[in-house]
Short mmCIF file of C-alpha atoms in Angstrom, two decimals:
data_model
loop_
_atom_site.label_atom_id
_atom_site.label_comp_id
_atom_site.label_asym_id
_atom_site.label_seq_id
_atom_site.Cartn_x
_atom_site.Cartn_y
_atom_site.Cartn_z
CA ILE A 122 -0.08 -0.01 0.02
CA ALA A 123 1.49 3.37 -1.11
CA GLY A 124 -0.51 5.73 0.58
CA ILE A 125 -0.12 8.83 -1.33
CA THR A 126 2.08 9.01 -4.32
CA GLN A 127 3.15 12.44 -5.91
CA ALA A 128 4.99 12.91 -9.26
CA PRO A 129 7.34 14.25 -10.38
CA THR A 130 9.65 14.48 -7.40
CA SER A 131 11.36 17.53 -8.59
CA GLN A 132 10.81 19.59 -11.55
CA ILE A 133 12.74 22.74 -13.08
CA LEU A 134 10.22 24.73 -15.30
CA ALA A 135 10.72 27.88 -17.47
CA ALA A 136 8.26 30.79 -16.54
CA GLY A 137 5.16 30.86 -18.63
CA ARG A 138 5.16 27.00 -19.25
CA ARG A 139 2.28 25.12 -18.21
CA MET A 140 2.73 22.15 -15.60
CA THR A 141 0.83 19.49 -13.99
CA LEU A 142 1.64 17.97 -10.60
CA ARG A 143 0.18 14.52 -10.09
CA CYS A 144 -1.40 12.95 -6.62
CA THR A 145 -2.90 9.68 -6.52
CA GLN A 146 -4.06 8.04 -3.17
CA ASP A 147 -5.17 4.23 -2.74
CA MET A 148 -6.67 4.76 0.68
CA ARG A 149 -10.15 5.61 -0.77
CA HIS A 150 -10.22 8.77 1.17
CA ASN A 151 -12.79 11.11 0.04
CA ALA A 152 -11.09 14.38 0.74
CA MET A 153 -7.66 15.58 -0.81
CA TYR A 154 -5.88 18.64 -0.62
CA TRP A 155 -2.95 20.60 -2.12
CA TYR A 156 -0.60 22.73 -0.02
CA ARG A 157 2.56 24.57 -0.86
CA GLN A 158 5.19 24.92 1.78
CA ASP A 159 7.80 27.84 1.80
CA LEU A 160 10.44 28.57 4.22
CA GLY A 161 8.98 30.72 7.09
CA LEU A 162 5.38 30.50 5.97
CA GLY A 163 4.63 26.92 6.73
CA LEU A 164 2.15 24.95 4.72
CA ARG A 165 -0.62 27.09 2.87
CA LEU A 166 -3.71 25.50 1.60
CA ILE A 167 -3.97 25.73 -2.25
CA HIS A 168 -7.27 23.98 -3.33
CA TYR A 169 -9.13 21.17 -1.89
CA SER A 170 -11.67 18.72 -2.69
CA ASN A 171 -14.33 17.25 -0.26
CA THR A 172 -15.35 14.43 -2.65
CA ALA A 173 -15.07 13.44 -6.16
CA GLY A 174 -16.48 16.06 -8.70
CA THR A 175 -16.02 18.85 -6.14
CA THR A 176 -13.18 21.31 -5.56
CA GLY A 177 -12.81 24.43 -3.35
CA LYS A 178 -10.13 27.18 -3.00
CA GLY A 179 -8.05 27.41 -0.09
CA GLU A 180 -5.85 30.34 1.18
CA VAL A 181 -3.39 30.81 -2.14
CA PRO A 182 -5.55 29.61 -5.04
CA ASP A 183 -4.40 32.19 -7.56
CA GLY A 184 -2.38 30.80 -10.38
CA TYR A 185 -3.38 27.23 -9.94
CA SER A 186 -6.43 24.85 -10.88
CA VAL A 187 -7.65 21.47 -9.95
CA SER A 188 -9.87 18.65 -10.91
CA ARG A 189 -11.26 15.93 -9.38
CA ALA A 190 -12.63 13.28 -11.91
CA ASN A 191 -12.58 10.38 -9.41
CA THR A 192 -11.60 9.20 -5.79
CA ASP A 193 -8.04 8.54 -6.16
CA ASP A 194 -6.39 11.39 -8.55
CA PHE A 195 -6.54 15.03 -7.80
CA PRO A 196 -3.93 16.76 -10.15
CA LEU A 197 -2.66 20.50 -9.70
CA THR A 198 -2.01 22.78 -12.69
CA LEU A 199 0.10 25.82 -13.32
CA ALA A 200 -1.38 27.24 -16.26
CA SER A 201 1.41 29.86 -16.83
CA ALA A 202 4.06 29.16 -14.50
CA VAL A 203 5.66 32.07 -12.65
CA PRO A 204 8.80 32.32 -10.24
CA SER A 205 6.79 32.97 -7.11
CA GLN A 206 5.47 29.38 -7.55
CA THR A 207 8.77 28.12 -6.67
CA SER A 208 7.82 25.97 -3.78
CA VAL A 209 7.58 22.56 -2.31
CA TYR A 210 4.17 21.06 -3.13
CA PHE A 211 2.24 18.90 -0.93
CA CYS A 212 -0.77 16.48 -1.68
CA ALA A 213 -2.55 15.34 1.26
CA SER A 214 -5.81 13.31 2.01
CA SER A 215 -8.24 12.64 4.82
CA VAL A 216 -11.05 10.03 5.21
CA ASP A 217 -13.61 12.71 4.70
CA SER A 218 -13.88 16.46 5.17
CA VAL A 219 -15.24 15.75 8.73
CA ARG A 220 -12.49 13.83 10.35
CA ASP A 221 -9.56 15.92 10.68
CA THR A 222 -6.56 13.80 10.22
CA GLN A 223 -4.78 14.45 6.98
CA TYR A 224 -2.05 12.23 5.46
CA PHE A 225 0.53 13.67 3.15
CA GLY A 226 2.43 12.62 0.42
CA PRO A 227 6.26 12.92 -0.15
CA GLY A 228 6.01 16.30 -2.25
CA THR A 229 6.99 17.78 -5.36
CA ARG A 230 9.93 20.38 -5.25
CA LEU A 231 9.15 22.87 -8.31
CA THR A 232 11.57 25.37 -9.30
CA VAL A 233 10.44 28.13 -11.93
CA LEU A 234 13.02 30.14 -13.61
CA GLN B 259 -3.58 37.01 8.60
CA GLN B 260 -1.75 34.52 10.45
CA GLN B 261 -4.24 32.74 12.73
CA VAL B 262 -1.67 30.45 14.33
CA LYS B 263 1.57 31.73 15.52
CA GLN B 264 4.49 29.48 16.24
CA SER B 265 7.48 29.79 18.10
CA PRO B 266 10.57 29.39 18.30
CA GLN B 267 11.34 29.21 14.56
CA SER B 268 14.06 26.92 15.58
CA LEU B 269 15.36 25.06 18.71
CA ILE B 270 18.45 23.19 19.63
CA VAL B 271 18.11 20.87 22.76
CA GLN B 272 20.65 18.43 23.93
CA LYS B 273 19.99 14.65 24.00
CA GLY B 274 17.70 13.87 27.15
CA GLY B 275 16.57 17.34 27.46
CA ILE B 276 12.99 18.63 27.05
CA SER B 277 11.90 20.46 23.82
CA ILE B 278 9.06 22.75 24.09
CA ILE B 279 7.28 24.45 21.01
CA ASN B 280 4.50 26.90 21.62
CA CYS B 281 1.61 27.82 19.36
CA ALA B 282 -1.08 30.76 19.80
CA TYR B 283 -4.46 30.95 17.96
CA GLU B 284 -6.68 33.85 17.27
CA ASN B 285 -10.08 31.93 16.09
CA THR B 286 -12.02 31.04 19.15
CA ALA B 287 -14.08 28.62 16.66
CA PHE B 288 -10.98 26.46 16.45
CA ASP B 289 -11.80 23.35 18.59
CA TYR B 290 -8.76 20.78 16.82
CA PHE B 291 -5.15 21.24 17.60
CA PRO B 292 -2.83 18.69 15.70
CA TRP B 293 0.99 18.70 15.71
CA TYR B 294 2.52 17.42 12.64
CA GLN B 295 6.33 16.03 12.41
CA GLN B 296 8.22 16.57 9.32
CA PHE B 297 11.60 14.88 8.56
CA PRO B 298 13.68 16.41 5.67
CA GLY B 299 12.56 15.42 2.29
CA LYS B 300 9.33 13.97 3.76
CA GLY B 301 5.79 15.00 4.07
CA PRO B 302 4.53 15.94 7.44
CA ALA B 303 2.80 13.31 9.41
CA LEU B 304 0.33 13.61 12.20
CA LEU B 305 2.38 13.24 15.56
CA ILE B 306 -0.28 14.02 18.39
CA ALA B 307 -3.87 16.02 18.37
CA ILE B 308 -5.92 17.52 21.22
CA ARG B 309 -9.31 18.90 21.67
CA PRO B 310 -10.20 21.48 24.05
CA ASP B 311 -12.11 19.47 26.26
CA VAL B 312 -8.95 18.35 27.94
CA SER B 313 -5.89 20.27 28.96
CA GLU B 314 -3.52 17.83 28.37
CA LYS B 315 -2.62 14.88 26.21
CA LYS B 316 0.34 12.58 26.30
CA GLU B 317 1.60 9.84 23.88
CA GLY B 318 4.78 8.35 24.89
CA ARG B 319 7.37 11.08 25.31
CA PHE B 320 4.95 13.74 23.36
CA THR B 321 2.44 15.89 25.35
CA ILE B 322 0.37 18.61 24.29
CA SER B 323 -0.66 21.17 26.86
CA PHE B 324 -3.68 23.31 26.12
CA ASN B 325 -4.84 26.65 27.49
CA LYS B 326 -8.09 27.71 26.24
CA SER B 327 -8.22 31.01 28.18
CA ALA B 328 -5.11 32.01 26.83
CA LYS B 329 -5.47 30.57 23.55
CA GLN B 330 -2.40 28.77 23.42
CA PHE B 331 -0.98 25.26 23.11
CA SER B 332 2.22 23.68 23.38
CA LEU B 333 4.31 20.61 22.44
CA HIS B 334 6.56 19.14 24.96
CA ILE B 335 8.94 16.43 23.96
CA MET B 336 10.67 14.59 26.98
CA ASP B 337 13.75 12.86 26.90
CA SER B 338 14.49 14.40 23.55
CA GLN B 339 16.55 12.11 21.18
CA PRO B 340 18.45 12.62 18.04
CA GLY B 341 15.81 11.00 15.97
CA ASP B 342 13.47 13.75 17.05
CA SER B 343 15.34 16.24 15.15
CA ALA B 344 12.65 17.39 12.33
CA THR B 345 10.43 20.19 11.78
CA TYR B 346 7.29 20.26 13.74
CA PHE B 347 4.10 22.27 12.81
CA CYS B 348 1.33 23.31 14.72
CA ALA B 349 -2.15 23.36 13.54
CA ALA B 350 -5.86 24.45 14.32
CA SER B 351 -9.22 23.98 12.73
CA LYS B 352 -13.07 23.64 13.65
CA THR B 353 -14.05 19.85 14.04
CA GLY B 354 -15.26 18.90 10.99
CA THR B 355 -13.69 21.29 8.69
CA ALA B 356 -10.49 19.53 7.60
CA SER B 357 -10.11 21.64 4.67
CA LYS B 358 -9.81 24.55 7.18
CA LEU B 359 -6.73 23.23 8.78
CA THR B 360 -4.52 26.35 9.49
CA PHE B 361 -0.65 25.68 10.12
CA GLY B 362 1.74 27.34 11.96
CA THR B 363 5.11 28.45 10.39
CA GLY B 364 7.02 25.54 11.66
CA THR B 365 9.83 24.90 14.32
CA ARG B 366 13.16 23.25 13.25
CA LEU B 367 14.29 21.07 16.16
CA GLN B 368 17.77 19.86 16.53
CA VAL B 369 18.67 17.33 19.12
CA THR B 370 22.48 17.08 19.90
CA LEU B 371 24.37 14.24 21.49
#
């Protein structure tokens, strides 16, 4: 059982390019989340999904989009990357949006030049 | 607006000592307070959590102390070990709103021999 997998592990991207970060969980969790982690700022929520077919905006959604076509996958897309999106991105999931324990993936380190 | 303030930013403790990390919150609606532990290159993992119906919760060497009137909670690591060296994040949310988990900025703990 892998839990949450994220791909790629790391990526260097030219500004203006489109990029999709992948997240897959095998725990059949209903709720999924995307965070970015920046030094001194902790973890900030980008987008979330309480169940397949629904998504919501977090604290820092601008420049990012998500989709939730099924329970397992929750991709995060940067339509036109900018240097300020350089960060470590973590996908997380929880059983549902009521039970609070979130389980995190290993992260994707993204550098936008 | 930072709703959860965490201190110190970094902490060095000798092996066998007590590590103490503090957090303060502003939103009185918060009633779920977890601590996450993150090792380098890994995603955060839930360490211990408390709800305000108790003032203290202990799991092994890890204890959360909670002061509702002061809107503060802290993590105490007794008999700190080098293997405890990691970054610790406090967080807070209102029960049942997992998507609204707000994290502190993190404390990097180093336990020396």
